[in-house]
Coordinates of C-alpha atoms in Angstrom, one line a residue:
M1322 CA 119.0 77.1 79.8
T1323 CA 118.4 78.0 83.4
K1324 CA 115.8 80.7 83.8
K1325 CA 117.1 83.9 85.4
L1326 CA 115.5 84.7 88.7
A1327 CA 114.1 88.1 89.5
R1328 CA 116.4 90.6 91.2
T1329 CA 115.6 91.6 94.8
L1330 CA 115.7 94.7 96.9
M1331 CA 114.6 95.0 100.5
I1332 CA 113.2 97.9 102.6
Q1333 CA 113.8 97.6 106.3
G1334 CA 113.3 100.2 109.0
T1335 CA 114.7 101.3 112.3
A1336 CA 111.3 100.9 113.9
S1337 CA 107.6 100.3 113.1
D1338 CA 105.6 103.0 111.3
V1339 CA 108.7 104.7 109.7
G1340 CA 107.2 104.4 106.2
K1341 CA 108.5 101.1 105.0
S1342 CA 105.2 100.2 103.3
W1343 CA 104.8 103.4 101.4
I1344 CA 108.4 103.4 100.3
T1345 CA 108.0 99.9 99.1
A1346 CA 104.9 100.9 97.2
A1347 CA 106.8 103.9 95.7
L1348 CA 109.6 101.7 94.4
C1349 CA 107.0 99.2 93.1
R1350 CA 105.3 101.9 91.1
I1351 CA 108.6 103.3 89.9
F1352 CA 109.9 100.0 88.6
T1353 CA 106.5 99.2 87.1
Q1354 CA 106.4 102.6 85.3
D1355 CA 109.9 101.9 84.0
G1356 CA 108.7 98.7 82.4
W1357 CA 109.9 96.1 84.9
R1358 CA 107.6 93.2 86.0
T1359 CA 107.5 94.0 89.7
A1360 CA 106.0 92.3 92.7
P1361 CA 105.9 93.1 96.5
F1362 CA 106.7 90.6 99.2
K1363 CA 106.5 90.5 103.0
S1364 CA 107.2 87.1 104.4
Q1365 CA 105.4 87.6 107.7
N1366 CA 103.0 90.4 108.5
M1367 CA 101.3 91.2 111.9
S1368 CA 98.3 93.3 111.2
L1369 CA 94.5 93.4 111.7
N1370 CA 94.3 95.4 108.4
S1371 CA 93.8 92.7 105.8
Y1372 CA 93.0 92.2 102.1
V1373 CA 91.2 89.5 100.2
T1374 CA 92.7 88.2 97.0
R1375 CA 90.7 87.4 93.9
D1376 CA 90.6 83.7 94.9
G1377 CA 89.3 84.5 98.4
K1378 CA 92.5 84.4 100.4
E1379 CA 93.5 86.8 103.2
I1380 CA 96.8 88.7 103.2
G1381 CA 98.1 91.9 104.8
R1382 CA 96.4 95.0 103.4
A1383 CA 99.8 96.6 102.7
Q1384 CA 100.8 93.9 100.2
G1385 CA 97.4 94.2 98.5
M1386 CA 98.1 98.0 98.2
Q1387 CA 101.6 97.4 96.9
A1388 CA 100.3 94.9 94.3
D1389 CA 97.9 97.6 93.1
A1390 CA 101.0 99.9 92.8
C1391 CA 102.5 97.2 90.5
G1392 CA 99.3 97.0 88.5
I1393 CA 98.9 93.3 89.2
E1394 CA 96.6 91.0 91.2
A1395 CA 97.7 90.2 94.7
T1396 CA 98.4 86.6 95.6
T1397 CA 99.2 84.9 98.9
D1398 CA 102.8 84.5 97.8
M1399 CA 103.2 88.2 98.4
N1400 CA 102.4 87.7 102.1
P1401 CA 102.5 83.9 102.9
I1402 CA 102.1 84.3 106.7
L1403 CA 99.8 86.8 108.3
L1404 CA 99.5 87.1 112.1
K1405 CA 96.2 88.6 113.4
P1406 CA 96.3 89.4 117.1
T1407 CA 93.3 88.0 119.0
R1408 CA 94.2 88.8 122.5
E1409 CA 97.3 89.6 124.6
M1410 CA 100.2 87.4 123.6
A1411 CA 98.2 85.4 121.1
S1412 CA 97.4 85.6 117.4
Q1413 CA 95.5 83.8 114.7
V1414 CA 98.1 82.5 112.2
V1415 CA 97.0 82.7 108.6
V1416 CA 99.1 80.7 106.1
H1417 CA 98.7 81.3 102.4
G1418 CA 95.4 83.1 103.0
K1419 CA 93.7 80.5 105.3
P1420 CA 93.6 80.3 109.1
L1421 CA 95.9 77.7 110.5
R1422 CA 95.1 78.1 114.2
E1423 CA 95.7 80.4 117.1
Y1424 CA 99.1 80.4 118.7
E1425 CA 100.4 81.8 121.9
A1426 CA 103.5 84.0 121.2
R1427 CA 106.1 81.6 122.7
E1428 CA 104.5 78.5 121.1
Y1429 CA 104.5 80.1 117.7
R1430 CA 108.1 81.2 118.1
D1431 CA 109.3 77.8 119.4
H1432 CA 107.2 75.4 117.3
Y1433 CA 106.0 77.1 114.1
L1434 CA 108.7 79.5 113.1
P1435 CA 111.2 76.7 112.3
L1436 CA 108.6 75.4 109.7
A1437 CA 107.8 78.9 108.4
G1438 CA 111.1 79.5 106.8
G1439 CA 110.5 77.0 104.1
I1440 CA 107.0 78.4 103.4
V1441 CA 108.3 81.9 102.9
R1442 CA 111.3 80.9 100.8
D1443 CA 109.1 78.9 98.5
A1444 CA 106.6 81.8 98.1
L1445 CA 109.5 84.2 97.2
A1446 CA 110.9 81.7 94.7
R1447 CA 107.6 81.6 92.9
L1448 CA 107.5 85.4 92.7
R1449 CA 111.1 85.5 91.5
D1450 CA 110.3 83.0 88.8
S1451 CA 107.7 85.2 87.1
H1452 CA 108.9 88.8 87.7
D1453 CA 111.9 90.9 86.9
I1454 CA 112.3 92.4 90.4
V1455 CA 110.7 91.7 93.8
V1456 CA 110.6 94.5 96.4
L1457 CA 110.7 93.0 99.9
E1458 CA 109.5 94.7 103.0
G1459 CA 110.7 93.9 106.5
A1460 CA 108.8 94.3 109.8
G1461 CA 109.6 96.4 112.8
S1462 CA 113.3 96.6 113.3
P1463 CA 116.1 94.2 112.2
A1464 CA 117.9 94.9 115.5
E1465 CA 115.5 93.2 117.9
I1466 CA 118.2 91.0 119.4
N1467 CA 115.7 88.9 121.3
L1468 CA 114.0 87.8 118.1
K1469 CA 116.9 87.5 115.7
D1470 CA 117.6 83.8 116.2
R1471 CA 114.2 82.9 114.7
D1472 CA 114.0 85.8 112.2
I1473 CA 112.1 85.1 109.0
V1474 CA 111.2 88.7 108.0
N1475 CA 114.2 90.9 108.3
M1476 CA 118.0 90.2 107.9
R1477 CA 117.6 86.4 107.6
M1478 CA 115.0 86.9 104.9
A1479 CA 117.4 89.4 103.1
A1480 CA 120.0 86.7 103.1
W1481 CA 117.7 84.0 101.8
A1482 CA 116.7 86.5 99.0
D1483 CA 120.2 87.7 98.5
A1484 CA 118.7 91.2 98.7
P1485 CA 120.5 94.5 99.3
V1486 CA 118.8 96.4 102.0
L1487 CA 117.7 100.1 102.2
L1488 CA 117.3 101.1 105.9
V1489 CA 114.5 103.7 106.5
A1490 CA 114.4 106.0 109.5
D1491 CA 111.7 108.5 110.5
I1492 CA 113.2 111.9 111.3
D1493 CA 109.8 113.2 112.5
R1494 CA 110.2 111.0 115.6
G1495 CA 113.5 112.6 116.5
G1496 CA 116.8 110.8 117.2
V1497 CA 117.2 109.8 113.6
F1498 CA 121.0 109.5 113.6
A1499 CA 121.0 107.5 116.9
S1500 CA 118.4 105.1 115.5
I1501 CA 120.4 104.5 112.3
V1502 CA 123.8 104.1 114.1
G1503 CA 122.3 102.1 116.9
T1504 CA 120.6 99.7 114.4
L1505 CA 123.9 99.1 112.6
E1506 CA 125.7 98.5 115.8
L1507 CA 123.3 95.7 116.8
L1508 CA 123.7 93.9 113.4
E1509 CA 126.2 91.2 112.7
P1510 CA 129.0 92.2 110.4
E1511 CA 127.5 90.2 107.4
E1512 CA 124.2 91.9 108.1
R1513 CA 125.7 95.3 108.1
E1514 CA 127.3 94.5 104.7
R1515 CA 123.8 94.0 103.3
I1516 CA 122.8 97.6 104.1
G1517 CA 123.3 99.5 100.8
G1518 CA 122.2 102.9 102.1
F1519 CA 119.8 104.9 104.2
I1520 CA 116.6 106.7 103.5
I1521 CA 115.5 109.4 105.9
N1522 CA 111.7 109.8 105.8
K1523 CA 109.1 112.4 106.9
F1524 CA 111.5 115.4 106.9
R1525 CA 110.0 118.9 107.5
G1526 CA 112.0 122.0 106.9
D1527 CA 115.2 123.1 105.1
V1528 CA 117.2 120.1 104.1
S1529 CA 120.4 122.2 103.9
L1530 CA 120.3 122.4 107.7
L1531 CA 120.4 118.6 107.8
Q1532 CA 123.4 118.3 105.5
P1533 CA 126.1 118.4 108.2
G1534 CA 124.3 115.5 110.0
L1535 CA 124.1 113.5 106.7
E1536 CA 127.8 114.0 106.0
W1537 CA 128.6 112.9 109.6
L1538 CA 126.4 109.8 109.1
E1539 CA 128.1 108.8 105.9
R1540 CA 131.6 109.2 107.5
R1541 CA 130.6 107.3 110.6
T1542 CA 129.0 104.4 108.8
G1543 CA 130.8 104.3 105.5
K1544 CA 127.3 104.0 103.8
P1545 CA 125.5 106.6 101.6
V1546 CA 122.3 108.5 102.4
L1547 CA 120.2 107.7 99.3
G1548 CA 117.6 110.3 99.9
V1549 CA 115.7 112.5 102.3
L1550 CA 112.0 112.3 101.7
P1551 CA 110.0 115.3 102.8
Y1552 CA 106.8 114.7 104.7
L1553 CA 104.0 114.0 102.2
P1554 CA 100.5 114.7 103.6
G1555 CA 97.1 113.8 102.3
L1556 CA 98.1 110.7 100.4
A1557 CA 95.0 108.5 99.6
L1558 CA 96.8 105.2 100.3
E1559 CA 96.2 102.7 103.1
E1560 CA 98.4 102.8 106.2
E1561 CA 99.9 99.5 107.3
D1562 CA 99.8 100.1 111.0
S1563 CA 97.1 101.4 113.3
L1564 CA 99.8 103.4 115.0
S1565 CA 99.1 105.9 112.1
L1566 CA 95.8 106.7 113.7
Q1567 CA 97.7 108.5 116.4
S1568 CA 98.5 111.1 113.8
P1569 CA 95.9 113.9 113.2
V1570 CA 93.2 113.0 110.8
R1571 CA 92.2 115.3 108.0
T1572 CA 89.6 117.9 109.0
S1573 CA 87.6 119.8 106.4
E1574 CA 88.6 123.4 105.9
T1575 CA 84.9 124.5 105.9
A1576 CA 83.3 125.5 109.1
A1577 CA 80.1 123.5 108.3
C1578 CA 81.1 119.9 108.1
L1579 CA 79.7 116.5 109.0
D1580 CA 81.2 115.2 112.2
V1581 CA 82.0 111.4 111.8
A1582 CA 83.3 109.6 114.8
V1583 CA 84.9 106.1 114.4
V1584 CA 85.1 104.2 117.7
K1585 CA 88.8 103.1 118.1
L1586 CA 88.2 99.6 119.4
P1587 CA 91.2 97.9 121.1
R1588 CA 91.1 95.0 118.6
M1589 CA 90.0 97.1 115.6
S1590 CA 90.5 95.5 112.2
N1591 CA 90.4 96.9 108.7
F1592 CA 90.4 100.5 109.9
T1593 CA 91.1 101.6 106.3
D1594 CA 87.3 101.1 105.7
A1595 CA 87.0 104.8 106.7
D1596 CA 89.8 106.0 104.5
P1597 CA 87.6 107.6 101.8
L1598 CA 85.9 109.7 104.4
R1599 CA 89.3 111.2 105.3
H1600 CA 89.4 112.8 101.8
E1601 CA 85.9 114.0 101.6
S1602 CA 85.5 117.8 101.7
G1603 CA 82.9 118.8 104.3
V1604 CA 83.6 115.8 106.5
R1605 CA 85.5 115.8 109.8
L1606 CA 86.7 112.2 110.5
R1607 CA 88.0 111.4 114.0
F1608 CA 88.8 108.3 116.0
V1609 CA 87.5 108.2 119.6
E1610 CA 88.2 105.9 122.5
R1611 CA 87.3 107.9 125.6
L1612 CA 84.1 109.5 126.8
E1613 CA 85.7 113.0 126.7
E1614 CA 86.4 112.6 123.0
W1615 CA 82.8 111.8 122.1
G1616 CA 81.5 115.3 121.5
E1617 CA 78.3 115.5 119.4
P1618 CA 78.9 113.4 116.3
D1619 CA 76.5 113.4 113.4
V1620 CA 77.6 109.8 112.5
V1621 CA 79.1 107.1 114.6
I1622 CA 80.9 104.1 113.0
L1623 CA 81.6 100.9 114.8
P1624 CA 84.4 99.3 112.8
G1625 CA 85.6 95.7 112.4
S1626 CA 87.1 93.8 115.3
K1627 CA 89.2 90.7 115.6
N1628 CA 87.5 89.9 118.9
T1629 CA 83.9 91.2 118.8
A1630 CA 82.8 90.0 122.2
E1631 CA 85.8 91.5 124.0
D1632 CA 85.6 94.8 122.2
L1633 CA 81.8 95.0 122.9
R1634 CA 82.6 94.4 126.6
W1635 CA 85.2 97.1 126.4
L1636 CA 82.6 99.4 124.7
R1637 CA 80.3 99.0 127.7
E1638 CA 83.1 99.3 130.3
Q1639 CA 84.2 102.6 128.8
G1640 CA 80.6 103.9 128.7
L1641 CA 80.7 104.3 124.9
A1642 CA 78.0 101.7 124.3
G1643 CA 75.6 103.8 126.3
L1644 CA 76.6 107.0 124.3
A1645 CA 76.1 105.1 121.1
L1646 CA 72.6 104.0 122.0
R1647 CA 71.6 107.4 123.2
H1648 CA 72.9 108.8 119.9
V1649 CA 70.6 106.4 118.1
E1650 CA 67.6 107.3 120.4
R1651 CA 68.1 111.0 119.5
G1652 CA 67.9 110.2 115.8
G1653 CA 71.7 110.0 115.2
R1654 CA 73.2 107.9 112.5
L1655 CA 75.1 104.7 113.4
V1656 CA 76.9 102.3 111.1
G1657 CA 78.4 98.9 112.0
L1658 CA 81.0 97.3 109.8
C1659 CA 81.7 93.6 110.1
G1660 CA 82.5 93.2 113.8
G1661 CA 80.7 96.5 114.5
Y1662 CA 77.7 95.0 112.6
E1663 CA 77.8 91.9 114.8
M1664 CA 77.6 94.1 117.9
L1665 CA 74.3 95.5 116.7
G1666 CA 72.3 92.3 117.1
D1667 CA 70.8 90.6 120.2
R1668 CA 73.7 88.3 121.2
L1669 CA 77.0 86.8 120.3
L1670 CA 77.5 83.0 120.7
D1671 CA 80.9 81.5 120.8
A1672 CA 80.5 77.9 122.1
D1673 CA 83.9 76.7 120.7
G1674 CA 85.9 79.7 121.9
V1675 CA 86.7 80.8 118.4
E1676 CA 87.2 84.4 119.2
S1677 CA 86.6 84.7 122.9
E1678 CA 86.3 82.7 126.1
H1679 CA 82.8 84.2 126.6
K1680 CA 80.3 81.7 125.5
E1681 CA 77.5 84.3 125.2
T1682 CA 77.6 88.1 125.1
A1683 CA 74.6 90.4 124.9
G1684 CA 74.6 92.6 121.9
L1685 CA 73.4 96.2 121.6
G1686 CA 69.9 94.9 120.6
L1687 CA 69.3 97.2 117.6
F1688 CA 68.5 94.3 115.2
P1689 CA 66.8 90.9 115.7
F1690 CA 69.7 88.5 115.0
Q1691 CA 72.4 86.6 116.8
I1692 CA 75.9 85.8 115.7
A1693 CA 77.3 82.3 116.1
F1694 CA 81.1 82.0 115.7
G1695 CA 82.2 79.0 113.7
L1696 CA 85.5 77.4 112.9
E1697 CA 85.4 78.3 109.2
K1698 CA 86.4 81.8 108.2
K1699 CA 84.5 83.4 105.3
T1700 CA 86.9 85.3 103.0
V1701 CA 85.4 86.4 99.7
R1702 CA 85.2 89.3 97.3
V1703 CA 81.6 90.4 96.7
E1704 CA 79.7 92.6 94.2
G1705 CA 76.1 93.8 93.9
T1706 CA 73.9 96.7 94.7
A1707 CA 72.8 98.8 97.6
R1708 CA 69.2 100.1 97.8
M1709 CA 69.2 103.8 98.7
N1710 CA 66.3 106.3 98.1
G1711 CA 64.7 103.9 95.7
A1712 CA 67.9 103.6 93.6
A1713 CA 70.1 100.5 93.2
L1714 CA 73.7 101.7 93.5
P1715 CA 76.6 99.4 92.5
I1716 CA 78.9 98.3 95.2
D1717 CA 81.8 95.9 95.7
G1718 CA 84.0 94.9 98.6
Y1719 CA 85.1 91.9 100.5
E1720 CA 84.1 89.9 103.6
I1721 CA 86.4 88.5 106.3
H1722 CA 84.6 87.0 109.3
M1723 CA 84.0 83.8 111.3
G1724 CA 80.6 84.9 112.6
V1725 CA 77.5 83.5 111.0
L1726 CA 74.3 85.6 111.3
E1727 CA 71.1 83.9 112.4
P1728 CA 67.9 86.1 112.0
L1729 CA 65.6 86.1 115.0
G1730 CA 63.0 88.2 113.3
R1731 CA 62.4 90.2 110.2
L1732 CA 65.4 92.1 108.8
E1733 CA 65.3 94.9 106.3
Q1734 CA 68.4 94.1 104.2
P1735 CA 69.7 97.0 102.1
F1736 CA 72.4 95.1 100.1
L1737 CA 72.1 92.4 97.4
V1738 CA 75.5 90.7 96.8
R1739 CA 77.2 87.7 95.3
T1740 CA 80.7 86.4 95.1
R1741 CA 82.5 88.6 92.6
G1742 CA 82.4 87.1 89.1
S1743 CA 79.8 84.5 90.1
A1744 CA 76.8 83.7 87.9
L1745 CA 74.7 83.0 91.0
S1746 CA 71.8 85.2 91.9
P1747 CA 72.6 87.9 94.5
E1748 CA 71.4 87.4 98.0
P1749 CA 70.2 89.9 100.7
E1750 CA 72.9 91.1 103.1
G1751 CA 73.2 93.5 106.0
A1752 CA 70.5 95.1 108.1
R1753 CA 68.9 98.6 108.2
T1754 CA 66.3 100.4 110.3
A1755 CA 63.1 101.6 108.6
D1756 CA 64.4 105.2 108.6
G1757 CA 67.8 104.2 107.3
R1758 CA 69.7 105.9 110.1
V1759 CA 71.2 102.7 111.5
W1760 CA 72.6 100.0 109.3
G1761 CA 75.3 97.4 109.3
T1762 CA 77.1 95.1 106.9
F1763 CA 79.8 92.4 106.7
I1764 CA 81.1 94.2 103.6
H1765 CA 84.5 95.8 104.1
G1766 CA 85.3 98.6 101.6
V1767 CA 81.6 99.6 101.2
F1768 CA 82.6 103.3 101.6
H1769 CA 85.1 102.9 98.7
N1770 CA 82.1 102.9 96.3
D1771 CA 81.7 106.4 95.2
S1772 CA 78.1 106.6 94.3
F1773 CA 77.0 104.8 97.4
R1774 CA 79.2 106.8 99.7
T1775 CA 78.0 110.1 98.2
A1776 CA 74.4 109.2 98.5
W1777 CA 74.8 108.1 102.1
L1778 CA 76.8 111.3 103.0
N1779 CA 74.1 113.4 101.4
E1780 CA 71.4 111.7 103.6
A1781 CA 73.6 112.4 106.7
R1782 CA 74.3 116.0 105.6
A1783 CA 70.5 116.6 105.2
D1784 CA 69.9 115.3 108.8
A1785 CA 72.6 117.8 110.0
G1786 CA 71.2 120.7 108.1
L1787 CA 74.1 120.8 105.6
E1788 CA 74.0 121.3 101.9
P1789 CA 74.3 118.1 99.7
I1790 CA 77.5 117.4 97.8
P1791 CA 77.0 118.4 94.2
A1792 CA 77.4 115.6 91.7
E1793 CA 80.3 117.5 90.0
D1794 CA 82.1 117.8 93.3
A1795 CA 81.7 114.2 94.4
L1796 CA 85.0 112.4 95.4
R1797 CA 86.2 109.8 93.0
F1798 CA 88.2 107.8 95.5
R1799 CA 89.6 105.1 93.3
A1800 CA 90.8 107.6 90.8
L1801 CA 92.3 109.6 93.7
R1802 CA 94.1 106.5 94.9
E1803 CA 95.6 105.8 91.5
Q1804 CA 96.8 109.4 91.4
A1805 CA 98.3 108.9 94.8
F1806 CA 100.5 106.1 93.6
N1807 CA 101.8 108.3 90.8
R1808 CA 102.2 111.2 93.2
L1809 CA 104.1 109.0 95.6
A1810 CA 106.4 107.7 92.8
D1811 CA 107.1 111.2 91.6
H1812 CA 107.9 112.3 95.1
A1813 CA 110.3 109.4 95.5
R1814 CA 112.0 110.0 92.1
A1815 CA 112.5 113.6 93.1
H1816 CA 114.2 112.9 96.4
L1817 CA 115.9 109.5 96.1
D1818 CA 119.1 108.6 94.3
M1819 CA 117.4 106.3 91.9
D1820 CA 120.5 105.7 89.9
S1821 CA 122.2 104.2 93.0
I1822 CA 119.0 102.3 93.9
Y1823 CA 118.9 100.7 90.4
R1824 CA 122.6 99.7 90.7
L1825 CA 121.9 98.2 94.1
A1826 CA 119.0 96.2 92.7
G1827 CA 121.2 95.0 89.9
L1828 CA 119.0 96.5 87.1
D1829 CA 120.3 98.4 84.1
R1830 CA 118.3 101.6 84.2
G1831 CA 119.2 102.3 80.6
V1832 CA 118.0 99.0 79.2
M1833 CA 114.2 98.4 78.8
P1834 CA 113.2 94.9 80.0

């Protein structure tokens, strides 16, 4: 007897950042809540915001988040190809979690994409073989006519998966009806047939005032509007796209708050490292990229970077490196995460041009080490402890970097970590000044550890003359994130026509799997 393959449903959008990732996550959680074995899938993802699977492979962060919504471990089959931009018109191509090589855009399109179709189809087939439904996510817009002949992520992927498509449009941008109708007009007839309906996202106001437009859209296209999703603020889930950082960040309602400035590097990676700080009461989190935005922060964070040397040069050109060093000289707090940590040493060496054409770049000189970029990328989940105020606080996270740290003097290392699940003894990691105000680490997700984050924030609050966070008021970010999945699912159930979506997906809503 032939085993029945999982059903498929695809979420595409009229543009980037219209909410595809969150709607995919919402449907993943809904199908999972309803008892279906559900998995996410995105054939090709371009993002500097990545995630490390249990077996030490790198995929797009959004697919890791969506796997969490399904309550399952993420695998590289959920995002078999990841593109990580390294410079203008070039990206590192990561295939099934491991770097293949850097490709120029045209070279990738002409020479690798013809091979990529088989890779993504095989990955999807494996997911379909072990689940009841796979929720696919597209990228950008399916109507990019200059890209369609080599498409492996939108309508051609939908055809390979035999997936009905829900088209998402962002009304907050304006022009929602034009974007939907224009997208349909640029699709081939067989592609238009795949569109099962529309979802209008990020609506604000009285939906009854939108009703005449919805009726016109349905008459004009002959396709249903399957829901209007109101704008949902304050959701503790990762954003897929750094475009989201253009939106206002959460600011504490209290007047006395800790001012935390994250430098928005041009090649910033894993910007979600700061996500827990968005949801802390008494913290004002902001992203800065110009001198006039600097202000008087209590804490400065240098985030990860896909090209540390180029971003460090940009930091100097903008005058922000000087401000960061003066901030430290005046007793301010500075944190470097991964690429930001690499900047804190004496120099960066890249003899093989792994990240940059610059063979040597002077660091900020805050710690006695140098970074040598190698050809092997380290991708690993880690666990261990952080020493803070005499206490050993539990931490876990993940590392993704090609830089190898070489000490040039004594380093005070605040972390002890090992590969997650390993029986090996933990090893020292990171660097910290004697007063603890400046530190750095390769560990992404370090602020997702509640006890560590709270202790660190209370140290910073004490420096700023602010009251500490009481233990009973401390943020439990991971519990908040799980609540966010359920809140997102409840929101989608309340505003989407789930009966029609179930029918499109070919699932019987009245029958438990």
